[in-house]
């Protein structure tokens, strides 16, 4: 490069910087792209994880014998892969006459896996059927696929910051009746921690949520979730329906794998950039004010901050990488306290606490849904039952019960202009 060329390149670079500074906006990643500022090794594993997340799995890789679908991207795909979808998962169980709850594991519960390996077995000898909801199930719940943008940042939020928020709410939001609680669950090392993933915050780490999805959605057991989900509860699995599993395939529960497969697939959501923050001008800016004044922020906490130096495990022996340049000391603008709130009698799930899909959350408790990326969602609420944002807001307390009651009364008393501005803000998230 000649000197003059270099100088004009430098001037161009400086003027771009000035332009960005003038607009007051940091350079933002597009939905579906990796976090900016990844370490070289992080870029590499993001790309590798992306291909694992995008692909469909084969029977020789331990897929099935029953499953919900062929790969993560079959559900997590809107508006780009890594997002959510209106697609639902079905859970079933049984409430006994004495009030106790049976997850119906003996009949294939609590997660319905409607697909069987039969169509993928070349010999044609597998006649296994996909699961059906058994006749004695009287508790059926549906949950909608959630988006995974920015999940490495969510994973990195310090436990203590989440626990401090419990105290903060108990002290400051008494008059509004808001007091979130942490879903305290064991991580894979046996440490009790605040859960943060899943619609009931039932999983404490990204790795565990990924391992659970691997095992229960794809049927691929792994070192964190190793019991096979027996098709309709029948653990006597026809050998014609499974293929010999290569011990070197990274995704099964054999010792050779060391859990490489679950770490690899977790690298995709870990380094997936969060949705870009809203451009705070005009109605959107006014709507932000309404959001705060109404008290939506009391549960939908605008942001957490990750610790100054974040290290994360890269294998099951506890080997760590860090400090990660992309994840350390970042603002996580998720609009959620990651805590459980009592959402009242009209929002009770059929599942009580202490099941595979709830952790400590009772039937009326739900994790505050992160609102970042709200503008690109096509259905709302844990079960996808709400088709637009205003109906989702009213569903917080349709009958005046639950922790959101006071805030929702305030919302209903807003002028049409304030409600419209609030909607403009939410749609820009
Ligand atoms: C059949 C559809 C389906 C498939 C396939 C699927 N998921 Fe999900 N995923 C869901 C649903 C539904 C939820 C919400 C579940 C809940 O609340 O417990 C979810 C939740 C998650 C979450 C937590 C989201 C949150 O808001 O905390 C993560 C992480 C995740 N899935 C990762 C994966 C990975 C990795 C795979 C592939 C191994 C996968 N999923 C396959 C439907 C699916
Ligand atoms: C008491 C805590 C609390 C308050 C106050 C609260 N929310 Fe929520 N919000 C939640 C919880 C919990 C959920 C998840 C409920 C579910 O899916 O069952 C949620 C879900 C939502 C959703 C649906 C998101 C999705 O993708 O499904 C929207 C939109 C929303 N809240 C907006 C608001 C607005 C706007 C306000 C203020 C008027 C508000 N919330 C006040 C706790 C709260």
Short mmCIF file of C-alpha atoms and ligand atoms in Angstrom, two decimals:
data_model
loop_
_atom_site.label_atom_id
_atom_site.label_comp_id
_atom_site.label_asym_id
_atom_site.label_seq_id
_atom_site.Cartn_x
_atom_site.Cartn_y
_atom_site.Cartn_z
CA UNK A 1 0.00 0.00 0.00
CA UNK A 2 1.33 3.46 -0.97
CA UNK A 3 1.62 6.13 1.70
CA UNK A 4 -1.18 8.25 0.19
CA UNK A 5 -3.46 5.22 -0.06
CA UNK A 6 -2.71 4.32 3.52
CA UNK A 7 -3.43 7.86 4.60
CA UNK A 8 -6.77 7.97 2.83
CA UNK A 9 -7.63 4.56 4.30
CA UNK A 10 -6.78 5.97 7.73
CA UNK A 11 -8.92 9.06 7.11
CA UNK A 12 -11.76 6.83 5.97
CA UNK A 13 -11.43 4.74 9.12
CA UNK A 14 -11.39 7.85 11.30
CA UNK A 15 -14.40 9.39 9.57
CA UNK A 16 -16.31 6.12 9.97
CA UNK A 17 -15.50 6.21 13.67
CA UNK A 18 -16.63 9.83 13.90
CA UNK A 19 -19.84 8.97 12.06
CA UNK A 20 -20.55 6.06 14.42
CA UNK A 21 -19.76 8.29 17.41
CA UNK A 22 -22.03 11.03 16.03
CA UNK A 23 -24.89 8.59 15.67
CA UNK A 24 -24.20 7.51 19.25
CA UNK A 25 -24.52 3.86 18.33
CA UNK A 26 -22.02 1.10 18.89
CA UNK A 27 -21.46 -1.12 15.85
CA UNK A 28 -24.13 -3.81 16.19
CA UNK A 29 -24.10 -7.43 15.14
CA UNK A 30 -26.97 -8.72 12.99
CA UNK A 31 -29.31 -11.34 14.46
CA UNK A 32 -27.75 -14.76 14.01
CA UNK A 33 -24.18 -13.49 13.87
CA UNK A 34 -21.57 -14.01 16.61
CA UNK A 35 -20.75 -11.58 19.40
CA UNK A 36 -18.33 -8.88 18.34
CA UNK A 37 -14.80 -9.13 19.72
CA UNK A 38 -14.56 -12.92 19.97
CA UNK A 39 -11.15 -14.39 20.76
CA UNK A 40 -9.83 -16.29 17.69
CA UNK A 41 -10.50 -19.64 19.35
CA UNK A 42 -14.04 -18.50 20.18
CA UNK A 43 -14.72 -17.63 16.52
CA UNK A 44 -13.55 -21.08 15.56
CA UNK A 45 -15.75 -22.91 18.04
CA UNK A 46 -18.73 -20.67 17.23
CA UNK A 47 -18.53 -21.73 13.58
CA UNK A 48 -18.12 -25.39 14.51
CA UNK A 49 -21.02 -25.17 17.00
CA UNK A 50 -23.18 -23.44 14.41
CA UNK A 51 -22.87 -26.37 12.02
CA UNK A 52 -23.80 -28.79 14.84
CA UNK A 53 -26.80 -26.65 15.74
CA UNK A 54 -27.96 -26.33 12.12
CA UNK A 55 -27.65 -30.02 11.15
CA UNK A 56 -29.96 -33.01 11.49
CA UNK A 57 -28.67 -36.06 13.39
CA UNK A 58 -28.35 -39.67 12.26
CA UNK A 59 -29.33 -42.92 13.92
CA UNK A 60 -25.65 -44.01 14.01
CA UNK A 61 -24.96 -40.96 16.15
CA UNK A 62 -27.32 -42.08 18.90
CA UNK A 63 -30.38 -40.22 17.62
CA UNK A 64 -33.74 -41.49 18.99
CA UNK A 65 -35.20 -44.11 19.37
CA UNK A 66 -37.92 -41.49 19.90
CA UNK A 67 -37.50 -37.74 19.54
CA UNK A 68 -39.25 -34.41 19.16
CA UNK A 69 -37.37 -33.57 15.95
CA UNK A 70 -34.16 -34.15 14.00
CA UNK A 71 -32.05 -31.17 15.11
CA UNK A 72 -32.01 -27.98 17.18
CA UNK A 73 -32.58 -25.77 14.13
CA UNK A 74 -35.91 -27.49 13.37
CA UNK A 75 -37.44 -25.50 16.24
CA UNK A 76 -35.02 -22.65 17.05
CA UNK A 77 -35.30 -20.89 13.70
CA UNK A 78 -37.16 -17.57 13.68
CA UNK A 79 -36.39 -15.07 12.32
CA UNK A 80 -33.01 -16.79 11.84
CA UNK A 81 -31.53 -20.02 13.22
CA UNK A 82 -30.85 -19.57 16.92
CA UNK A 83 -34.18 -17.80 17.41
CA UNK A 84 -37.46 -19.17 18.73
CA UNK A 85 -40.64 -20.23 16.92
CA UNK A 86 -44.33 -20.73 17.53
CA UNK A 87 -43.48 -24.46 17.67
CA UNK A 88 -44.59 -26.12 20.94
CA UNK A 89 -43.28 -28.93 23.09
CA UNK A 90 -45.87 -31.04 24.93
CA UNK A 91 -45.46 -32.34 28.47
CA UNK A 92 -47.76 -34.83 30.14
CA UNK A 93 -48.27 -36.22 33.63
CA UNK A 94 -50.98 -37.20 36.06
CA UNK A 95 -52.34 -35.58 39.19
CA UNK A 96 -53.45 -38.37 41.53
CA UNK A 97 -56.69 -38.15 43.56
CA UNK A 98 -54.61 -37.46 46.70
CA UNK A 99 -53.02 -34.42 44.97
CA UNK A 100 -49.61 -36.04 44.41
CA UNK A 101 -48.10 -35.77 40.94
CA UNK A 102 -46.84 -38.54 38.67
CA UNK A 103 -44.57 -37.54 35.74
CA UNK A 104 -45.64 -40.82 34.08
CA UNK A 105 -42.07 -41.86 33.33
CA UNK A 106 -43.41 -45.43 33.18
CA UNK A 107 -45.47 -44.35 30.15
CA UNK A 108 -42.86 -42.15 28.46
CA UNK A 109 -43.49 -38.90 30.34
CA UNK A 110 -43.06 -36.12 31.07
CA UNK A 111 -41.90 -35.09 27.55
CA UNK A 112 -43.86 -36.24 24.51
CA UNK A 113 -41.51 -37.53 21.79
CA UNK A 114 -43.87 -38.13 18.86
CA UNK A 115 -41.24 -39.21 16.29
CA UNK A 116 -39.75 -42.69 16.07
CA UNK A 117 -36.56 -43.90 14.34
CA UNK A 118 -38.54 -46.35 12.18
CA UNK A 119 -38.50 -44.27 8.96
CA UNK A 120 -34.69 -43.84 9.24
CA UNK A 121 -33.81 -47.52 9.69
CA UNK A 122 -32.73 -48.95 6.32
CA UNK A 123 -33.48 -52.60 7.16
CA UNK A 124 -37.18 -51.77 7.49
CA UNK A 125 -37.28 -54.06 10.55
CA UNK A 126 -38.02 -51.31 13.07
CA UNK A 127 -41.73 -50.99 13.75
CA UNK A 128 -41.51 -48.65 16.74
CA UNK A 129 -44.25 -45.99 16.94
CA UNK A 130 -43.74 -42.42 18.09
CA UNK A 131 -45.09 -41.60 21.54
CA UNK A 132 -48.71 -40.68 22.19
CA UNK A 133 -50.25 -39.04 25.21
CA UNK A 134 -51.36 -42.00 27.36
CA UNK A 135 -55.03 -42.31 28.29
CA UNK A 136 -54.45 -41.80 32.02
CA UNK A 137 -52.56 -38.49 31.59
CA UNK A 138 -54.69 -35.68 33.03
CA UNK A 139 -52.06 -32.91 33.16
CA UNK A 140 -50.94 -31.59 29.78
CA UNK A 141 -48.76 -28.51 29.35
CA UNK A 142 -47.40 -26.83 26.26
CA UNK A 143 -44.31 -24.63 26.02
CA UNK A 144 -43.22 -22.57 23.08
CA UNK A 145 -39.69 -22.55 21.65
CA UNK A 146 -37.65 -19.67 23.11
CA UNK A 147 -34.98 -17.66 21.26
CA UNK A 148 -31.30 -18.13 22.25
CA UNK A 149 -29.68 -14.82 21.24
CA UNK A 150 -27.11 -13.51 23.72
CA UNK A 151 -27.21 -16.67 25.86
CA UNK A 152 -23.47 -16.73 26.62
CA UNK A 153 -23.92 -13.32 28.26
CA UNK A 154 -26.91 -14.63 30.24
CA UNK A 155 -24.85 -17.66 31.33
CA UNK A 156 -22.09 -15.34 32.55
CA UNK A 157 -24.22 -13.17 34.87
CA UNK A 158 -22.94 -13.73 38.42
CA UNK A 159 -25.20 -15.85 40.66
CA UNK A 160 -24.80 -13.26 43.39
CA UNK A 161 -26.19 -10.50 41.15
CA UNK A 162 -29.34 -12.56 40.56
CA UNK A 163 -29.66 -13.30 44.28
CA UNK A 164 -29.13 -9.60 45.13
CA UNK A 165 -32.04 -8.77 42.84
CA UNK A 166 -34.31 -10.97 45.00
CA UNK A 167 -33.41 -8.80 48.02
CA UNK A 168 -33.69 -5.60 46.01
CA UNK A 169 -37.24 -6.42 44.89
CA UNK A 170 -38.31 -7.50 48.39
CA UNK A 171 -37.14 -4.14 49.78
CA UNK A 172 -38.13 -1.76 46.99
CA UNK A 173 -41.23 -3.15 45.34
CA UNK A 174 -43.31 -4.10 48.41
CA UNK A 175 -46.08 -1.63 47.64
CA UNK A 176 -46.47 -3.10 44.13
CA UNK A 177 -46.56 -6.63 45.54
CA UNK A 178 -43.53 -7.72 43.52
CA UNK A 179 -41.04 -10.13 45.06
CA UNK A 180 -39.25 -12.43 42.60
CA UNK A 181 -37.59 -15.59 43.83
CA UNK A 182 -34.72 -17.62 42.41
CA UNK A 183 -35.38 -21.17 41.19
CA UNK A 184 -32.60 -22.81 43.22
CA UNK A 185 -31.42 -25.93 41.41
CA UNK A 186 -28.30 -28.11 41.35
CA UNK A 187 -25.77 -27.52 38.60
CA UNK A 188 -23.89 -30.48 37.10
CA UNK A 189 -21.19 -30.18 39.74
CA UNK A 190 -23.81 -30.48 42.48
CA UNK A 191 -23.70 -26.80 43.50
CA UNK A 192 -27.11 -25.23 44.25
CA UNK A 193 -27.46 -22.12 42.07
CA UNK A 194 -30.16 -19.78 40.77
CA UNK A 195 -31.66 -21.27 37.61
CA UNK A 196 -31.91 -18.98 34.59
CA UNK A 197 -32.70 -21.06 31.46
CA UNK A 198 -36.07 -22.51 30.49
CA UNK A 199 -39.42 -20.78 30.94
CA UNK A 200 -39.41 -21.75 34.61
CA UNK A 201 -35.68 -20.96 35.03
CA UNK A 202 -35.27 -24.66 35.76
CA UNK A 203 -31.72 -24.95 34.40
CA UNK A 204 -28.77 -23.16 36.03
CA UNK A 205 -26.27 -23.36 33.15
CA UNK A 206 -26.39 -23.14 29.38
CA UNK A 207 -24.51 -26.44 29.15
CA UNK A 208 -27.17 -28.25 31.18
CA UNK A 209 -30.02 -26.83 29.13
CA UNK A 210 -28.23 -27.92 25.96
CA UNK A 211 -27.55 -31.41 27.39
CA UNK A 212 -31.23 -31.73 28.35
CA UNK A 213 -32.33 -30.70 24.84
CA UNK A 214 -29.88 -33.19 23.34
CA UNK A 215 -31.27 -36.03 25.46
CA UNK A 216 -34.98 -35.23 25.56
CA UNK A 217 -35.54 -33.50 22.20
CA UNK A 218 -33.15 -35.48 19.99
CA UNK A 219 -32.86 -38.63 22.09
CA UNK A 220 -29.07 -38.32 22.19
CA UNK A 221 -27.95 -39.23 25.70
CA UNK A 222 -24.74 -37.67 26.95
CA UNK A 223 -22.59 -37.50 30.09
CA UNK A 224 -24.90 -34.96 31.77
CA UNK A 225 -28.20 -36.63 30.89
CA UNK A 226 -27.49 -40.33 30.39
CA UNK A 227 -30.69 -42.31 31.02
CA UNK A 228 -32.42 -43.03 27.71
CA UNK A 229 -36.02 -41.75 27.54
CA UNK A 230 -37.76 -45.08 27.04
CA UNK A 231 -40.31 -44.95 24.19
CA UNK A 232 -43.74 -44.78 25.86
CA UNK A 233 -41.96 -46.06 28.97
CA UNK A 234 -40.84 -49.35 27.43
CA UNK A 235 -37.12 -49.69 28.17
CA UNK A 236 -36.88 -52.96 26.30
CA UNK A 237 -35.86 -51.20 23.10
CA UNK A 238 -35.98 -53.28 19.91
CA UNK A 239 -32.35 -53.57 18.67
CA UNK A 240 -33.66 -53.14 15.13
CA UNK A 241 -34.54 -49.55 16.03
CA UNK A 242 -31.10 -48.39 17.07
CA UNK A 243 -27.86 -48.66 15.16
CA UNK A 244 -24.48 -49.63 16.56
CA UNK A 245 -23.13 -46.49 18.05
CA UNK A 246 -19.57 -45.65 17.14
CA UNK A 247 -17.75 -45.11 20.49
CA UNK A 248 -15.88 -42.17 18.97
CA UNK A 249 -19.02 -40.24 18.12
CA UNK A 250 -18.75 -37.25 20.41
CA UNK A 251 -22.36 -37.15 21.44
CA UNK A 252 -23.08 -40.27 23.33
CA UNK A 253 -22.61 -41.16 26.93
CA UNK A 254 -19.53 -43.28 26.41
CA UNK A 255 -16.35 -42.36 28.23
CA UNK A 256 -14.47 -41.70 24.97
CA UNK A 257 -16.62 -38.68 24.24
CA UNK A 258 -15.95 -36.72 27.46
CA UNK A 259 -19.03 -34.65 26.62
CA UNK A 260 -17.36 -32.92 23.67
CA UNK A 261 -20.62 -32.94 21.75
CA UNK A 262 -22.62 -30.96 24.27
CA UNK A 263 -19.84 -28.39 24.68
CA UNK A 264 -19.60 -28.03 20.91
CA UNK A 265 -23.30 -27.41 20.44
CA UNK A 266 -23.43 -25.03 23.41
CA UNK A 267 -20.77 -22.90 21.70
CA UNK A 268 -23.36 -21.71 19.19
CA UNK A 269 -25.81 -20.06 21.64
CA UNK A 270 -22.86 -19.08 23.87
CA UNK A 271 -21.36 -16.81 21.24
CA UNK A 272 -24.56 -15.78 19.47
CA UNK A 273 -24.89 -11.98 19.59
CA UNK A 274 -27.82 -10.50 21.52
CA UNK A 275 -30.56 -8.66 19.62
CA UNK A 276 -29.39 -5.10 18.85
CA UNK A 277 -30.61 -2.58 21.48
CA UNK A 278 -33.41 -0.22 20.41
CA UNK A 279 -32.69 3.09 18.76
CA UNK A 280 -34.01 5.39 21.49
CA UNK A 281 -35.63 8.27 19.62
CA UNK A 282 -39.16 9.65 19.15
CA UNK A 283 -42.02 7.36 20.26
CA UNK A 284 -39.58 4.62 21.23
CA UNK A 285 -37.87 6.93 23.73
CA UNK A 286 -41.22 8.10 25.10
CA UNK A 287 -42.33 4.46 25.35
CA UNK A 288 -39.23 3.62 27.38
CA UNK A 289 -40.34 6.26 29.88
CA UNK A 290 -43.81 4.69 30.06
CA UNK A 291 -42.26 1.24 30.58
CA UNK A 292 -40.31 2.51 33.59
CA UNK A 293 -43.10 4.68 35.04
CA UNK A 294 -45.64 1.84 34.81
CA UNK A 295 -43.32 -0.53 36.69
CA UNK A 296 -42.74 -3.08 33.92
CA UNK A 297 -39.04 -2.74 34.76
CA UNK A 298 -39.66 -4.11 38.26
CA UNK A 299 -39.63 -7.64 36.78
CA UNK A 300 -38.32 -6.88 33.29
CA UNK A 301 -35.03 -5.53 34.71
CA UNK A 302 -33.46 -3.64 31.80
CA UNK A 303 -29.95 -5.04 32.26
CA UNK A 304 -27.45 -7.06 34.23
CA UNK A 305 -23.70 -6.57 33.86
CA UNK A 306 -21.31 -9.50 33.44
CA UNK A 307 -18.27 -9.72 35.77
CA UNK A 308 -15.03 -7.93 34.83
CA UNK A 309 -13.36 -11.23 33.94
CA UNK A 310 -15.43 -14.15 32.76
CA UNK A 311 -13.97 -17.66 32.57
CA UNK A 312 -16.02 -20.62 31.40
CA UNK A 313 -15.57 -24.40 31.38
CA UNK A 314 -14.53 -25.98 28.10
CA UNK A 315 -14.73 -29.59 29.28
CA UNK A 316 -16.18 -31.71 32.06
CA UNK A 317 -12.84 -31.77 33.93
CA UNK A 318 -13.27 -28.07 34.64
CA UNK A 319 -10.60 -26.79 32.22
CA UNK A 320 -11.42 -23.13 31.66
CA UNK A 321 -10.97 -20.48 28.99
CA UNK A 322 -10.78 -16.82 29.86
CA UNK A 323 -10.97 -14.03 30.50
CA UNK A 324 -13.26 -13.98 27.47
CA UNK A 325 -13.00 -10.64 25.64
CA UNK A 326 -16.50 -10.92 24.19
CA UNK A 327 -18.31 -11.89 27.38
CA UNK A 328 -16.42 -10.10 30.18
CA UNK A 329 -17.72 -6.77 31.50
CA UNK A 330 -20.67 -6.57 29.10
CA UNK A 331 -24.07 -5.02 29.62
CA UNK A 332 -26.71 -7.71 29.15
CA UNK A 333 -29.77 -5.71 28.06
CA UNK A 334 -32.19 -8.60 28.36
CA UNK A 335 -35.16 -6.95 30.17
CA UNK A 336 -35.52 -9.75 32.70
CA UNK A 337 -34.56 -10.28 36.33
CA UNK A 338 -34.35 -14.03 35.54
CA UNK A 339 -36.49 -14.60 38.65
CA UNK A 340 -39.74 -16.47 39.16
CA UNK A 341 -42.95 -14.53 39.76
CA UNK A 342 -46.40 -15.70 40.79
CA UNK A 343 -48.51 -14.95 37.72
CA UNK A 344 -51.85 -15.70 39.37
CA UNK A 345 -54.52 -18.34 39.08
CA UNK A 346 -55.17 -17.94 35.34
CA UNK A 347 -51.56 -18.75 34.51
CA UNK A 348 -51.13 -21.99 36.43
CA UNK A 349 -49.28 -24.76 34.66
CA UNK A 350 -50.47 -28.32 35.27
CA UNK A 351 -47.01 -29.25 36.54
CA UNK A 352 -46.12 -28.61 40.21
CA UNK A 353 -42.62 -28.07 41.62
CA UNK A 354 -40.00 -30.85 41.67
CA UNK A 355 -40.41 -32.31 38.22
CA UNK A 356 -37.95 -32.59 35.36
CA UNK A 357 -39.37 -29.47 33.72
CA UNK A 358 -39.97 -27.16 36.69
CA UNK A 359 -37.14 -27.29 39.24
CA UNK A 360 -38.48 -25.55 42.36
CA UNK A 361 -41.05 -23.45 40.44
CA UNK A 362 -44.65 -23.96 41.57
CA UNK A 363 -47.44 -24.14 39.01
CA UNK A 364 -48.18 -20.40 39.10
CA UNK A 365 -44.52 -19.29 38.97
CA UNK A 366 -42.84 -18.36 35.69
CA UNK A 367 -39.49 -16.79 34.83
CA UNK A 368 -39.75 -13.19 33.61
CA UNK A 369 -39.42 -13.61 29.85
CA UNK A 370 -36.48 -11.60 28.48
CA UNK A 371 -37.96 -8.94 26.19
CA UNK A 372 -34.90 -8.33 24.00
CA UNK A 373 -35.80 -9.37 20.47
CA UNK A 374 -39.54 -9.06 21.25
CA UNK A 375 -40.13 -7.18 17.97
CA UNK A 376 -39.25 -10.22 15.84
CA UNK A 377 -41.36 -12.79 17.75
CA UNK A 378 -44.52 -14.09 16.12
CA UNK A 379 -46.28 -15.56 19.17
CA UNK A 380 -46.11 -14.77 22.87
CA UNK A 381 -46.50 -16.25 26.35
CA UNK A 382 -45.00 -19.53 27.56
CA UNK A 383 -47.52 -21.54 25.55
CA UNK A 384 -47.66 -19.29 22.51
CA UNK A 385 -51.33 -18.57 23.22
CA UNK A 386 -51.05 -14.79 22.72
CA UNK A 387 -50.79 -13.52 19.16
CA UNK A 388 -49.82 -9.90 19.85
CA UNK A 389 -48.00 -7.88 22.51
CA UNK A 390 -51.05 -6.10 24.04
CA UNK A 391 -52.79 -9.44 24.68
CA UNK A 392 -49.60 -10.77 26.29
CA UNK A 393 -49.55 -7.72 28.60
CA UNK A 394 -53.18 -8.24 29.68
CA UNK A 395 -52.49 -11.95 30.30
CA UNK A 396 -50.13 -10.97 33.19
CA UNK A 397 -53.16 -10.65 35.44
CA UNK A 398 -56.45 -11.21 33.62
CA UNK A 399 -58.40 -11.47 36.90
CA UNK A 400 -56.46 -9.16 39.21
CA UNK A 401 -54.46 -11.98 40.83
CA UNK A 402 -50.70 -12.52 40.89
CA UNK A 403 -47.67 -10.29 41.39
CA UNK A 404 -48.22 -8.23 38.24
CA UNK A 405 -51.75 -7.09 39.30
CA UNK A 406 -50.84 -3.55 40.43
CA UNK A 407 -48.62 -2.85 37.41
CA UNK A 408 -51.27 -4.14 35.01
CA UNK A 409 -53.90 -1.88 36.62
CA UNK A 410 -51.52 1.02 36.02
CA UNK A 411 -51.06 -0.12 32.41
CA UNK A 412 -54.83 -0.24 31.87
CA UNK A 413 -55.15 3.31 33.19
CA UNK A 414 -52.61 4.66 30.66
CA UNK A 415 -53.82 7.04 27.93
CA UNK A 416 -54.05 5.55 24.42
CA UNK A 417 -51.01 7.66 23.45
CA UNK A 418 -48.93 6.28 26.31
CA UNK A 419 -50.01 2.73 25.44
CA UNK A 420 -49.07 3.32 21.80
CA UNK A 421 -45.66 4.67 22.79
CA UNK A 422 -45.10 1.70 25.09
CA UNK A 423 -45.93 -0.62 22.21
CA UNK A 424 -43.50 1.26 19.93
CA UNK A 425 -40.75 0.77 22.54
CA UNK A 426 -41.51 -2.95 23.02
CA UNK A 427 -41.63 -3.54 19.26
CA UNK A 428 -38.22 -1.90 18.88
CA UNK A 429 -36.59 -4.32 21.34
C1 LIG B 1 -39.11 -29.73 19.13
C2 LIG B 1 -38.62 -28.37 19.28
C3 LIG B 1 -37.26 -28.14 19.93
C4 LIG B 1 -36.05 -28.73 19.60
C5 LIG B 1 -35.77 -29.80 18.56
C6 LIG B 1 -35.06 -28.09 20.45
N1 LIG B 1 -35.65 -27.16 21.26
FE1 LIG B 1 -34.70 -25.95 22.59
N2 LIG B 1 -36.48 -25.32 23.30
C7 LIG B 1 -37.72 -25.71 22.83
C8 LIG B 1 -38.76 -25.27 23.75
C9 LIG B 1 -40.26 -25.53 23.62
C10 LIG B 1 -38.10 -24.56 24.79
C11 LIG B 1 -38.71 -23.95 26.07
C12 LIG B 1 -38.60 -25.08 27.09
C13 LIG B 1 -38.75 -24.74 28.54
O1 LIG B 1 -39.19 -23.72 28.92
O2 LIG B 1 -38.36 -25.55 29.38
C14 LIG B 1 -36.67 -24.61 24.47
C15 LIG B 1 -35.69 -24.02 25.23
C16 LIG B 1 -34.32 -24.05 24.95
C17 LIG B 1 -33.32 -23.32 25.67
C18 LIG B 1 -33.56 -22.36 26.84
C19 LIG B 1 -34.26 -21.11 26.39
C20 LIG B 1 -34.51 -20.09 27.47
O3 LIG B 1 -35.29 -19.16 27.23
O4 LIG B 1 -33.93 -20.18 28.56
C21 LIG B 1 -32.10 -23.64 25.11
C22 LIG B 1 -30.73 -23.11 25.50
C23 LIG B 1 -32.38 -24.60 24.06
N3 LIG B 1 -33.74 -24.81 23.97
C24 LIG B 1 -31.40 -25.21 23.25
C25 LIG B 1 -31.68 -26.23 22.36
C26 LIG B 1 -30.65 -27.04 21.71
C27 LIG B 1 -29.15 -26.86 21.88
C28 LIG B 1 -31.29 -27.96 20.93
C29 LIG B 1 -30.69 -29.08 20.13
C30 LIG B 1 -29.85 -30.01 20.87
C31 LIG B 1 -32.73 -27.71 21.09
N4 LIG B 1 -32.91 -26.67 21.96
C32 LIG B 1 -33.71 -28.41 20.42
C33 LIG B 1 -37.95 -26.42 21.67
C34 LIG B 1 -36.99 -27.19 21.00
C1 LIG B 2 -44.58 -9.40 38.32
C2 LIG B 2 -43.55 -9.38 37.29
C3 LIG B 2 -43.89 -8.78 35.96
C4 LIG B 2 -44.35 -7.50 35.68
C5 LIG B 2 -44.63 -6.38 36.65
C6 LIG B 2 -44.44 -7.43 34.24
N1 LIG B 2 -44.08 -8.62 33.67
FE1 LIG B 2 -44.11 -9.06 31.71
N2 LIG B 2 -43.72 -11.02 32.12
C7 LIG B 2 -43.49 -11.53 33.39
C8 LIG B 2 -43.43 -12.96 33.32
C9 LIG B 2 -43.18 -13.91 34.47
C10 LIG B 2 -43.65 -13.32 31.97
C11 LIG B 2 -43.73 -14.74 31.39
C12 LIG B 2 -45.16 -15.22 31.56
C13 LIG B 2 -45.48 -16.51 30.82
O1 LIG B 2 -45.09 -16.69 29.67
O2 LIG B 2 -46.14 -17.35 31.45
C14 LIG B 2 -43.81 -12.06 31.25
C15 LIG B 2 -44.05 -11.96 29.87
C16 LIG B 2 -44.16 -10.77 29.19
C17 LIG B 2 -44.37 -10.66 27.77
C18 LIG B 2 -44.44 -11.83 26.79
C19 LIG B 2 -43.10 -12.08 26.15
C20 LIG B 2 -43.06 -13.30 25.26
O3 LIG B 2 -42.22 -13.33 24.35
O4 LIG B 2 -43.84 -14.25 25.48
C21 LIG B 2 -44.45 -9.33 27.46
C22 LIG B 2 -44.65 -8.71 26.10
C23 LIG B 2 -44.31 -8.60 28.70
N3 LIG B 2 -44.14 -9.51 29.72
C24 LIG B 2 -44.38 -7.22 28.82
C25 LIG B 2 -44.59 -6.56 30.04
C26 LIG B 2 -44.97 -5.16 30.15
C27 LIG B 2 -45.10 -4.21 28.99
C28 LIG B 2 -45.14 -4.91 31.48
C29 LIG B 2 -45.61 -3.64 32.12
C30 LIG B 2 -46.93 -3.17 31.72
C31 LIG B 2 -44.85 -6.15 32.18
N4 LIG B 2 -44.53 -7.12 31.28
C32 LIG B 2 -44.87 -6.30 33.56
C33 LIG B 2 -43.34 -10.79 34.54
C34 LIG B 2 -43.75 -9.47 34.69
#
